[in-house]
Coordinates of C-alpha atoms in Angstrom, one line a residue:
X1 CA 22.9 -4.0 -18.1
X2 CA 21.7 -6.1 -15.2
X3 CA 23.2 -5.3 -11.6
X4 CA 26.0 -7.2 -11.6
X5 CA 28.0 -4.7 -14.3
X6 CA 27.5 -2.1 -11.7
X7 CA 30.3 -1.2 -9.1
X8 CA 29.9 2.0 -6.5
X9 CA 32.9 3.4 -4.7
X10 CA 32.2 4.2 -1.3
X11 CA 29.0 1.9 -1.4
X12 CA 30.7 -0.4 1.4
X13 CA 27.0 -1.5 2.7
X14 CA 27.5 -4.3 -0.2
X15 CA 30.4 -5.7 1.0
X16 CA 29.9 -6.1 5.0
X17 CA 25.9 -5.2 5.2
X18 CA 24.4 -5.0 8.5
X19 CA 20.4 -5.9 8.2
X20 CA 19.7 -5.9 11.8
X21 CA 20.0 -2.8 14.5
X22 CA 23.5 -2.6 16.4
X23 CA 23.2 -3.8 19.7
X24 CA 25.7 -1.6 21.0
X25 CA 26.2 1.6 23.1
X26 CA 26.8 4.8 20.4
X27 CA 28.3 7.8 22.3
X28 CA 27.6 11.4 20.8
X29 CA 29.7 12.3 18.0
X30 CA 31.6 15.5 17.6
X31 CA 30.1 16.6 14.9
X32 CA 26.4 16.5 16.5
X33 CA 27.3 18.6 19.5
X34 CA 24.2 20.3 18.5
X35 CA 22.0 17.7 17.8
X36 CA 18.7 17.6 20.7
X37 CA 19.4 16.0 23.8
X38 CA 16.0 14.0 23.2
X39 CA 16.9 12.1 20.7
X40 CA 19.5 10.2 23.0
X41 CA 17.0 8.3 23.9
X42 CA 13.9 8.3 21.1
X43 CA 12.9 5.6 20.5
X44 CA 11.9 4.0 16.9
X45 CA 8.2 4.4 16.3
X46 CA 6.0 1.9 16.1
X47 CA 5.3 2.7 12.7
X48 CA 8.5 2.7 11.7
X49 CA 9.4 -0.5 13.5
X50 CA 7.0 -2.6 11.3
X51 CA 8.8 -1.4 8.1
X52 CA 12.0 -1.7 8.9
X53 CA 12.0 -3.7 5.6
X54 CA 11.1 -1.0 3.7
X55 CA 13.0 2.1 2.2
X56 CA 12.1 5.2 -0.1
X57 CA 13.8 5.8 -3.3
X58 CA 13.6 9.3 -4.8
X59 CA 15.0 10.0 -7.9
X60 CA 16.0 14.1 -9.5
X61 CA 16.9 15.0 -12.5
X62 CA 18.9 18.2 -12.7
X63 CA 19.2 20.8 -15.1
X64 CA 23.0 20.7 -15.3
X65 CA 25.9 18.2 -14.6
X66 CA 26.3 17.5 -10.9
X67 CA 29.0 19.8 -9.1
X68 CA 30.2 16.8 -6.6
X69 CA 32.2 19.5 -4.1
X70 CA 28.8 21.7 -4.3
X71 CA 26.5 19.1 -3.9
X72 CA 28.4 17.5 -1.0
X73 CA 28.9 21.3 0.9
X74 CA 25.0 21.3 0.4
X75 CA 24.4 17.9 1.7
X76 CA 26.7 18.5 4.7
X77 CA 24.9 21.8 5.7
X78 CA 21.8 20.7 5.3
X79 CA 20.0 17.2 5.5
X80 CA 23.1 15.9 7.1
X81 CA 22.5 17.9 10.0
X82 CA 19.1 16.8 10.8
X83 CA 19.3 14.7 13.9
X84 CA 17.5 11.5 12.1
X85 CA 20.2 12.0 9.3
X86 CA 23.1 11.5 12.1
X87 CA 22.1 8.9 13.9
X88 CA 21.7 5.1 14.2
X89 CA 19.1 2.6 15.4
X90 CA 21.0 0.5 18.8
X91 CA 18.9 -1.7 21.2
X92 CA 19.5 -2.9 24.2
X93 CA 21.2 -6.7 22.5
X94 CA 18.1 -8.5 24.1
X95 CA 15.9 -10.5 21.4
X96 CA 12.9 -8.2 22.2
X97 CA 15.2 -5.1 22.8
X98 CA 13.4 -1.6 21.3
X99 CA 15.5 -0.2 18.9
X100 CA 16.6 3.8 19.9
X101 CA 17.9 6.6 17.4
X102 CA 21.4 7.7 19.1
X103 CA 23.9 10.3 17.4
X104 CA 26.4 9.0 15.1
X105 CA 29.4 10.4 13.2
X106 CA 28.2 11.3 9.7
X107 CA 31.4 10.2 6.9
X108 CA 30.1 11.9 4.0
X109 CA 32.1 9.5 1.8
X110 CA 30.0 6.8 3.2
X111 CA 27.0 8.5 2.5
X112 CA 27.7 9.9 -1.6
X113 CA 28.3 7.4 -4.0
X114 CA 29.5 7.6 -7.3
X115 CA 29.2 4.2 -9.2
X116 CA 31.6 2.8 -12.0
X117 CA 28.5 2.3 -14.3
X118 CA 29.7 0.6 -18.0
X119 CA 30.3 3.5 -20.6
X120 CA 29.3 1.3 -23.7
X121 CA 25.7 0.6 -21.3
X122 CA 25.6 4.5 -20.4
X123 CA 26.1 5.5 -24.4
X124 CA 24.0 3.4 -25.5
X125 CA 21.1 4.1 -23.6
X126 CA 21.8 6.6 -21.2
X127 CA 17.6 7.0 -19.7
X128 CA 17.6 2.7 -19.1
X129 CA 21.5 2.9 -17.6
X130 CA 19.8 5.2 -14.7
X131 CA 16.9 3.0 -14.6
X132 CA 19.2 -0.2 -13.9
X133 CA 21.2 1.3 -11.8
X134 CA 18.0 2.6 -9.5
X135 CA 16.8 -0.9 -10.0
X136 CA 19.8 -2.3 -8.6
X137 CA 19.3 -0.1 -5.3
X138 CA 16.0 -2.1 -4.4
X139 CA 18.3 -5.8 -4.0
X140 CA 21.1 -3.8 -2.1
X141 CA 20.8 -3.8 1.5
X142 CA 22.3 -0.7 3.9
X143 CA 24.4 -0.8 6.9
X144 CA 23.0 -0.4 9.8
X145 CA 26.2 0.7 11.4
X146 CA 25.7 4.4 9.8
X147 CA 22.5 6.6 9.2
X148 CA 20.5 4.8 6.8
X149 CA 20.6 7.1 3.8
X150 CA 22.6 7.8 0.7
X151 CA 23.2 10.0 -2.5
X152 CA 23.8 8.2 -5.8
X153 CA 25.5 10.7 -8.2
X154 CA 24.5 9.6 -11.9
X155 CA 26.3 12.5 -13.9
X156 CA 25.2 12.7 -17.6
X157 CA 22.6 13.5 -19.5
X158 CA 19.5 11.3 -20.1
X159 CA 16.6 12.5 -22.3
X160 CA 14.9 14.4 -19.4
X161 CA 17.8 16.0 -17.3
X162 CA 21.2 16.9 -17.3
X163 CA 22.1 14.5 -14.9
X164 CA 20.4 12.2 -11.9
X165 CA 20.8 12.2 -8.8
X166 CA 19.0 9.3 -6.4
X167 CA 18.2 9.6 -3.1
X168 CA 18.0 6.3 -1.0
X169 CA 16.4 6.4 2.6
X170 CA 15.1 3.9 5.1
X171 CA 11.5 4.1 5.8
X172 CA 12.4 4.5 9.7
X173 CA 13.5 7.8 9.8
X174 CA 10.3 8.8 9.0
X175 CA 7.3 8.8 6.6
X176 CA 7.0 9.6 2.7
X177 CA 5.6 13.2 3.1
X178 CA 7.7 14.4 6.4
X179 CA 10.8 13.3 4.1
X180 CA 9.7 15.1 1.0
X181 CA 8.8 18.0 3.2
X182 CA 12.7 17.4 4.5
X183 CA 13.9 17.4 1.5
X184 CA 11.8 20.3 0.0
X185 CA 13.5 22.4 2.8
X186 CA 16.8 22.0 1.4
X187 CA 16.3 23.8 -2.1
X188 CA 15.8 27.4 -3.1
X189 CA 13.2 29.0 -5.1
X190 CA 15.1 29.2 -8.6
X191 CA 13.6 32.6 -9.4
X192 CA 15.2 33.8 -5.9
X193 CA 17.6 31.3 -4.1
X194 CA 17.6 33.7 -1.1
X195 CA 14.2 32.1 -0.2
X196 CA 12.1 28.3 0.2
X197 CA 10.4 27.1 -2.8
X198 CA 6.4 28.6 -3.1
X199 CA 4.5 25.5 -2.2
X200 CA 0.9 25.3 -3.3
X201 CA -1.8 26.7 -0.8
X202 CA -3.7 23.8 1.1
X203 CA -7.0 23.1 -0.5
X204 CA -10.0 24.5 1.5
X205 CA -10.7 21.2 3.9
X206 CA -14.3 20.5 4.4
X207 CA -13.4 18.2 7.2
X208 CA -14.4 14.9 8.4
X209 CA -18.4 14.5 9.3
X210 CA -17.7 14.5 12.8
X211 CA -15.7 17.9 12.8
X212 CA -19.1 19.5 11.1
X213 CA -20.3 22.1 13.7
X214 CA -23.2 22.2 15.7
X215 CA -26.3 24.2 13.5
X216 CA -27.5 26.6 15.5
X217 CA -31.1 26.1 17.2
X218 CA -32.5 28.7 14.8
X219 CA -31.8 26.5 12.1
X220 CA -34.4 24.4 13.1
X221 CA -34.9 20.7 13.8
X222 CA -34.2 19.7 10.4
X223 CA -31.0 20.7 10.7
X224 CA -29.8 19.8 14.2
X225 CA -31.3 15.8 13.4
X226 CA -28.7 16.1 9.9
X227 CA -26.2 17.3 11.8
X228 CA -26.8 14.1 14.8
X229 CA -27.9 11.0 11.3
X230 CA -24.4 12.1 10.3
X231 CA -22.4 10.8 13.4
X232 CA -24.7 8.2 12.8
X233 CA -23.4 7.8 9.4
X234 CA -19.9 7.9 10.4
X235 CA -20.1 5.9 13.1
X236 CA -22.0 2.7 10.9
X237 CA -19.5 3.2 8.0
X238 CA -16.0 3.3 10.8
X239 CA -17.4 -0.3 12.1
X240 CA -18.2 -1.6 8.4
X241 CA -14.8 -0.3 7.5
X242 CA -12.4 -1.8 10.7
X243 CA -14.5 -5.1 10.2
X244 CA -13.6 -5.1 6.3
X245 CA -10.3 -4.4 8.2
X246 CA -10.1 -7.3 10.3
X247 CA -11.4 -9.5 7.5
X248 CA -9.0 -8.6 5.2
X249 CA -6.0 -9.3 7.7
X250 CA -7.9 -12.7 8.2
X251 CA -9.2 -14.3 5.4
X252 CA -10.5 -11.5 2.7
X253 CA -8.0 -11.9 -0.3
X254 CA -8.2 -10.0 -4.0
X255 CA -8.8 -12.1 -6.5
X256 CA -5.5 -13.0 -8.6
X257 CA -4.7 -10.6 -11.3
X258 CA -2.2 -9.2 -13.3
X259 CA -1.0 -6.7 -10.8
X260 CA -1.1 -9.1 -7.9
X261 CA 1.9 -10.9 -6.6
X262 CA 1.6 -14.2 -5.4
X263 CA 3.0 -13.5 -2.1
X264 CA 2.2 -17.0 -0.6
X265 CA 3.3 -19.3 -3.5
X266 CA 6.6 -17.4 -4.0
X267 CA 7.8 -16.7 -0.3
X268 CA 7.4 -13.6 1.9
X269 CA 11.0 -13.1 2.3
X270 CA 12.0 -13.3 -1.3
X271 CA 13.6 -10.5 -2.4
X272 CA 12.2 -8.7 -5.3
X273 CA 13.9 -6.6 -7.5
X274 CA 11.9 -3.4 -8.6
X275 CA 12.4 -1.3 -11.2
X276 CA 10.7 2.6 -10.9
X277 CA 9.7 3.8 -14.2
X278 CA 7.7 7.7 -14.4
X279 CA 5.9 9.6 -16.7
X280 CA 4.8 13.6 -16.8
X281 CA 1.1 14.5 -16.9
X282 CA 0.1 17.8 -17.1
X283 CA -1.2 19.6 -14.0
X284 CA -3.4 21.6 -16.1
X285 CA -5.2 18.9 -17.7
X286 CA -5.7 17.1 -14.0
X287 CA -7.1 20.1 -13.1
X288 CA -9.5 21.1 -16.0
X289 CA -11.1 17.9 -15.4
X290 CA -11.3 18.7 -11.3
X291 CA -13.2 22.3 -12.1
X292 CA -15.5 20.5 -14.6
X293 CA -16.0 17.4 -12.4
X294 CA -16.5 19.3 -8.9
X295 CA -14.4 17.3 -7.6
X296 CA -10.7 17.0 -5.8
X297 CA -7.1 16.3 -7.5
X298 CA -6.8 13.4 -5.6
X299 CA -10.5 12.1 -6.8
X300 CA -9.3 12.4 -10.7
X301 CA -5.8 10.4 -10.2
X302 CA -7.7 7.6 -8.6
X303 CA -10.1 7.6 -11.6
X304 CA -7.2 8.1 -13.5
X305 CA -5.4 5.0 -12.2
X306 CA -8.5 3.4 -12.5
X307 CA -8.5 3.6 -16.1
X308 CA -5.5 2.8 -16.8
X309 CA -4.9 -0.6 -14.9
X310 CA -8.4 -1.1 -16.9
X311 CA -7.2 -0.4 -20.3
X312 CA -3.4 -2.6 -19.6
X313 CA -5.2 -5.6 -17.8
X314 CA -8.3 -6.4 -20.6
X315 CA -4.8 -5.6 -23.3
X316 CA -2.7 -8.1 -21.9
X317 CA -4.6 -10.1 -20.1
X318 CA -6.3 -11.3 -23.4
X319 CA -9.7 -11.5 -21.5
X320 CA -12.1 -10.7 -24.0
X321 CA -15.0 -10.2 -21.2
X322 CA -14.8 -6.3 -21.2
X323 CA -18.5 -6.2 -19.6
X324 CA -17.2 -7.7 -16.6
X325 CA -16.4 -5.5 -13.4
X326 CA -13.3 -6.5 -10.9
X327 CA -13.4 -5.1 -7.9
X328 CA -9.6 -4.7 -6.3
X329 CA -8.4 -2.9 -3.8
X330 CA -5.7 -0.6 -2.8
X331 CA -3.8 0.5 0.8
X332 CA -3.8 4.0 1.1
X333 CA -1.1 5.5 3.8
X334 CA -2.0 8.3 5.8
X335 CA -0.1 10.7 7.6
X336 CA -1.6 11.9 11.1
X337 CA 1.1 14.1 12.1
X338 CA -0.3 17.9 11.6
X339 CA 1.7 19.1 8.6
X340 CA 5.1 20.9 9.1
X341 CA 5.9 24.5 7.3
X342 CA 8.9 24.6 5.2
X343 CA 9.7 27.3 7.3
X344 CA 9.2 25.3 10.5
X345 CA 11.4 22.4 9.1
X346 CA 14.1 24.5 7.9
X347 CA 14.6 25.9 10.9
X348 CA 14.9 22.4 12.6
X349 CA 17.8 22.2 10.0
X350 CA 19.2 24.9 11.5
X351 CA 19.5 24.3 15.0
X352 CA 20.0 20.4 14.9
X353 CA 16.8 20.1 17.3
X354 CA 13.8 17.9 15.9
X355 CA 11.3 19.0 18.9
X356 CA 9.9 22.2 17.1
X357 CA 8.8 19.6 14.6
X358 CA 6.9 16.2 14.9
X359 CA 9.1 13.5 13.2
X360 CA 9.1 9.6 12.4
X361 CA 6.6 7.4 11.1
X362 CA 2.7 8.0 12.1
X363 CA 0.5 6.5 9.7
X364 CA -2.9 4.8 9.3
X365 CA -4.6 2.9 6.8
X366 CA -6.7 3.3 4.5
X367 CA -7.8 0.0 2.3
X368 CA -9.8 2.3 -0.9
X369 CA -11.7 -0.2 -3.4
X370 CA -11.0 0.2 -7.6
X371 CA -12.9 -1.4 -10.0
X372 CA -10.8 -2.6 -13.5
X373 CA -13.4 -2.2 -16.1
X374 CA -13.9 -0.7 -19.5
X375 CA -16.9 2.5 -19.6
X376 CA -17.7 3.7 -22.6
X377 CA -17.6 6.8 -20.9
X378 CA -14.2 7.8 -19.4
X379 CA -15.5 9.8 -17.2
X380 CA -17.2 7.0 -15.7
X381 CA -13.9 6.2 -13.6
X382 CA -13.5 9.6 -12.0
X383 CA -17.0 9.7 -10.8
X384 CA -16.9 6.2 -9.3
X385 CA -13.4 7.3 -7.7
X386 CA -15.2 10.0 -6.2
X387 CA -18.0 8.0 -5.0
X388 CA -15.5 5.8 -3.3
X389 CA -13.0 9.0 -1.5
X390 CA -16.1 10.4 0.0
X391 CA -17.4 7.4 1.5
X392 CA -14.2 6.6 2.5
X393 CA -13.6 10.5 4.0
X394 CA -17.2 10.0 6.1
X395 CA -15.3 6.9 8.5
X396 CA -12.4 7.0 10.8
X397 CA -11.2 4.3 9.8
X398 CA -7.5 5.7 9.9
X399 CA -7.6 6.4 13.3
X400 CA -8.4 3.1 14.1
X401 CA -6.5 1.3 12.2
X402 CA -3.3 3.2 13.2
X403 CA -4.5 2.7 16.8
X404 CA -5.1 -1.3 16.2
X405 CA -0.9 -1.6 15.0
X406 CA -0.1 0.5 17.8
X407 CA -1.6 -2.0 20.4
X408 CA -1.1 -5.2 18.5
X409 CA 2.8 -3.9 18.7
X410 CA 2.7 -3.2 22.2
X411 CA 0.6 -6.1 23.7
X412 CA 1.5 -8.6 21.1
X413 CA 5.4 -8.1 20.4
X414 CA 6.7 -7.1 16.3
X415 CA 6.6 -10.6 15.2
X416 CA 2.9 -10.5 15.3
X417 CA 2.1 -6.8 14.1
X418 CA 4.6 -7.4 11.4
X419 CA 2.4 -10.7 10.7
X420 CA -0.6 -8.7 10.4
X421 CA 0.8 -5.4 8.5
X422 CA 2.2 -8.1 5.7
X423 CA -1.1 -10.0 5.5
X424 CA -3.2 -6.7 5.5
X425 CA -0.9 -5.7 1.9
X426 CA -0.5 -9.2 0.8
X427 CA -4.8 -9.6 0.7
X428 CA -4.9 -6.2 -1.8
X429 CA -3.3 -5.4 -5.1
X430 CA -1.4 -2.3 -4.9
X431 CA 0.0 0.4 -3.2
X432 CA -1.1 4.3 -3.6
X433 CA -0.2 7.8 -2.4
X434 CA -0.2 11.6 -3.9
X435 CA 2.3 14.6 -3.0
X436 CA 2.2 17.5 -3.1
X437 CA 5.5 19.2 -4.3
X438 CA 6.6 23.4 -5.0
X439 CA 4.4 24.9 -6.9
X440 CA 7.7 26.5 -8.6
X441 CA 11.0 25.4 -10.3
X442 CA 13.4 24.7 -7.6
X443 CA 17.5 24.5 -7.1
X444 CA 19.1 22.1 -4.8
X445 CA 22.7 23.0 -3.6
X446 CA 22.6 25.2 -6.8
X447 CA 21.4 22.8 -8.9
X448 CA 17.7 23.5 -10.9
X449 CA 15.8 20.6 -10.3
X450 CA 14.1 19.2 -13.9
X451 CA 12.0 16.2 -11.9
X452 CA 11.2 14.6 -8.3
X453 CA 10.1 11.0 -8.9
X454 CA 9.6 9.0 -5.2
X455 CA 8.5 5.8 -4.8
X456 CA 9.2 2.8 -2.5
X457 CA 10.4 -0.8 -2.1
X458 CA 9.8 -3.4 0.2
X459 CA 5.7 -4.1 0.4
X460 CA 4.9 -7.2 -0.9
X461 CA 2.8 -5.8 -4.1
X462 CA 3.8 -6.1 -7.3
X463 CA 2.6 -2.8 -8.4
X464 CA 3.5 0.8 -6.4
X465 CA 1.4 4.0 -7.9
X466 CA 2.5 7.1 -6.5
X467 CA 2.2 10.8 -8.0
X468 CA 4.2 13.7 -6.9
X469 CA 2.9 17.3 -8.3
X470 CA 6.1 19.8 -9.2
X471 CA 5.3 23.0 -10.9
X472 CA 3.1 22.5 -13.7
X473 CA 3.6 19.4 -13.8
X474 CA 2.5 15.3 -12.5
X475 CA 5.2 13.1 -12.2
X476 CA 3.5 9.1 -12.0
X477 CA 5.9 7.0 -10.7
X478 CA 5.1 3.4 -10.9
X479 CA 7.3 0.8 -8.6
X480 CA 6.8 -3.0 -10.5
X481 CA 8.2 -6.3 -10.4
X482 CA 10.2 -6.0 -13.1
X483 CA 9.4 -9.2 -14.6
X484 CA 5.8 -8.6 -14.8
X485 CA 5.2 -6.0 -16.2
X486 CA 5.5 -4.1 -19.7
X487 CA 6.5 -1.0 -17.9
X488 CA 6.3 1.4 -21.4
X489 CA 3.0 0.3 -22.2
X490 CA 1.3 0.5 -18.7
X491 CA 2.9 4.0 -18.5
X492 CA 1.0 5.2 -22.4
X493 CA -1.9 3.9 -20.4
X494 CA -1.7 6.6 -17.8
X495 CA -0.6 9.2 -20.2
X496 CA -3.6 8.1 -22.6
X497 CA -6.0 7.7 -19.8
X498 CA -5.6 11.1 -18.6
X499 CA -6.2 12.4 -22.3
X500 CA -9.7 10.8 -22.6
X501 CA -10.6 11.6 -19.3
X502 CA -9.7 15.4 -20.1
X503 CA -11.3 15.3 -23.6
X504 CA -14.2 14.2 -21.9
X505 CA -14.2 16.9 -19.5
X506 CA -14.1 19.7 -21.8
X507 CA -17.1 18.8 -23.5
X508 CA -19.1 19.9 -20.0
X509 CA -17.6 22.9 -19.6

């Protein structure tokens, strides 16, 4: 079933789309009396500015059908309310005019589709129906005459859930974690729907080098000249890592694989249809090969990822040179804004004020090397992913790369920064980021929750690898050109990388 069987009442973005913000004056809205006076006047962060081409997709299966008069009661007292969720970007009309969030009405029919899908497609192959259907959502464009998000109500069963539900939201409104968060905040435990889900304690943070404190003098001078070689350290691998940075913007390509789109030969504005396929892993086995690695979560996906790009590209590549060692790298997003409690954010809910709660898009970059290779030891990729995080943790190269948009943005106008943010993910391969999502089954608007897969579309990469931890379990959610890709087998490779790695592991404890 390709995208043009599909048909979506309400879905009136595809008829008369607006791709550009309104250059018009919004007034407030009766039905955001209560929404903070601020955000009259907030403007769209810089962040958020340079991906206004971008949008995150997150699709949940739940346990049972969807009950459309529950769901939409739930949607209405809860993430409609939140004042990024009624409103719309307007600038002042002027070619350079900053685009502002102002309050809007929120039509819930506008906002919760239910598509005609094909019921010969649907019984036939009910798990690909959703997928085309998701798929379809990455070549659609929204209007930008009402907040940019939408519910797509997929109601029957696929092999994994009762029924799907997909979430579609413009990057703008803010980034990939603040929106999970967001979203988080709208279920209920499903042991106790009087109360938030239980989200997993924070791992103990050893913190950057430079927020190391001071030995004290009766540790001796061995200790107070570590404590000084490591600013030292941190500042030598920060200026390695924002010249990389530069270079990479500049000149400093990957070499052409597989994974890699060729952005220049095929056209930057091309649109690319993407198709998000997902897997479970088992949180137990990630972490069994953590405690016997003494290392972090985040440490074994990247080896994890490692391994399997490894194992798909020397498959179908048909390059027989498995001694050889590619270096690639990836673009690691990262948020700066202190973390929110679910608490804190449901509350925001609540009152229809954002200030309690830093929102929008505040990220910097991280540009993390991967090596596709073949060990004889599977291990071998988690250690060098290690390696790789913890240089990578002693630098502040973040800061300063978040910094460098922010001024090219300001001094230089969006034309430029958005020149520079696509050349900067054009020069690497892929895409990565990992959640973390409730450490317990959840409900939303009454219904359990069986999966969370998000993902993105928009960069200009071929490959997106994200994970997103629920419960027990690791969801991998890969975002491909749809054409390149054999999206089964590179998802076994995941599934069968993780099983070496963790048969590996046990042999050390």
């Amino acid at each position: 079933m390709d995208a043009g069987a599909i048909t979506a009442t309400g879905l009136r973005s595809v008829a008369a789309p607006r791709n550009q913000p309104l250059s018009i004056r919004a007034t407030r809205a009766p039905d955001t009396e209560r929404a903070d006076e601020a955000s009259m006047v907030e403007p769209v962060s810089p962040t958020g500015r340079l991906m206004d081409s971008f949008y995150i997709v997150v699709t949940i299966g739940l346990g049972t059908p969807v009950n459309v008069p529950a769901c939409r009661a739930g949607v209405e007292a809860q993430l409609a309310r939140h004042p990024r969720f009624c409103s719309i970007q307007v600038t002042d009309g002027s070619e350079d005019g900053n685009p502002h969030w102002v309050p809007a009405t929120v039509n819930l029919d506008d906002h919760i589709v239910i598509p005609g899908l094909d019921p010969a497609a649907v019984a036939a192959d009910p798990d690909r129906a959703v997928e085309d259907y998701v798929a379809s959502l990455s070549t659609l464009p929204m209007d930008r005459s009402r907040p940019l998000w939408e519910f797509h109500v997929l109601d029957f069963p696929t092999s994994e859930a009762a029924s799907t539900v997909a979430l579609r939201v413009h990057h703008s409104l803010g980034d990939g974690m603040a929106l999970l968060t967001l979203l988080i905040a709208c279920t209920r435990s499903a042991a106790d729907p009087a109360r938030l889900p239980a989200m997993p304690p924070p791992p103990a943070r050893e913190g950057p080098i430079y927020a190391r404190a001071r030995p004290p003098a009766s540790a001796g001078f061995r200790a107070l000249a570590a404590w000084l070689w490591s600013y030292a350290v941190l500042a030598w691998h920060t200026v390695a890592d924002v010249v990389a940075f530069v270079a990479t913007v500049l000149f400093v390509s990957d070499p052409h694989t597989l994974f890699k789109r060729t952005v220049m030969s095929e056209g930057n504005n091309k649109v690319h249809r993407k198709r998000f396929v997902h897997t479970t892993l088992s949180l137990d086995d990630v972490k069994l090969v953590k405690n016997a690695m003494k290392c972090t979560v985040n440490d074994v996906l990247v080896g994890v990822t490692s391994a399997a790009l490894s194992q798909y590209y020397f498959r179908e590549s048909g390059d027989a040179d498995t001694r050889k060692l590619i270096c690639l790298r990836s673009v690691l997003l990262v948020n700066l804004r202190p973390p929110a409690s679910l608490q804190k954010v449901a509350e925001m809910i609540e009152s229809g004020k954002s200030k309690e709660v830093k929102w929008g898009n505040k990220l910097g970059f991280i540009i993390l090397p991967f090596h596709i290779a073949m060990h004889d030891d599977p291990l071998e990729y988690v250690r060098t992913a290690k390696k790789t995080v913890d240089r990578k943790k002693s630098s502040l190269e973040v800061l300063f790369t978040h910094a460098i948009g922010e001024m090219v943005l300001k001094f230089c106008g969006l034309k430029v920064a958005a020149t520079i943010f696509g050349r900067m993910i054009a020069h690497t391969t892929i895409s990565f980021s990992n959640m973390v999502g409730p450490g317990e089954q959840v409900e939303f608007c009454g219904h359990p929750v069986a999966f969370l897969a998000p993902s993105v579309y928009g960069p200009p990469e071929a490959l997106t690898v994200h994970y997103q931890s629920y419960s027990n379990t690791i969801k991998v959610i890969l975002a491909v050109d749809e054409a390149r890709f054999a999206c089964s087998k590179l998802l076994d490779d995941f599934a069968g990388s993780l099983r070496r790695i963790r048969d590996a592991a046990k042999l050390l404890q």
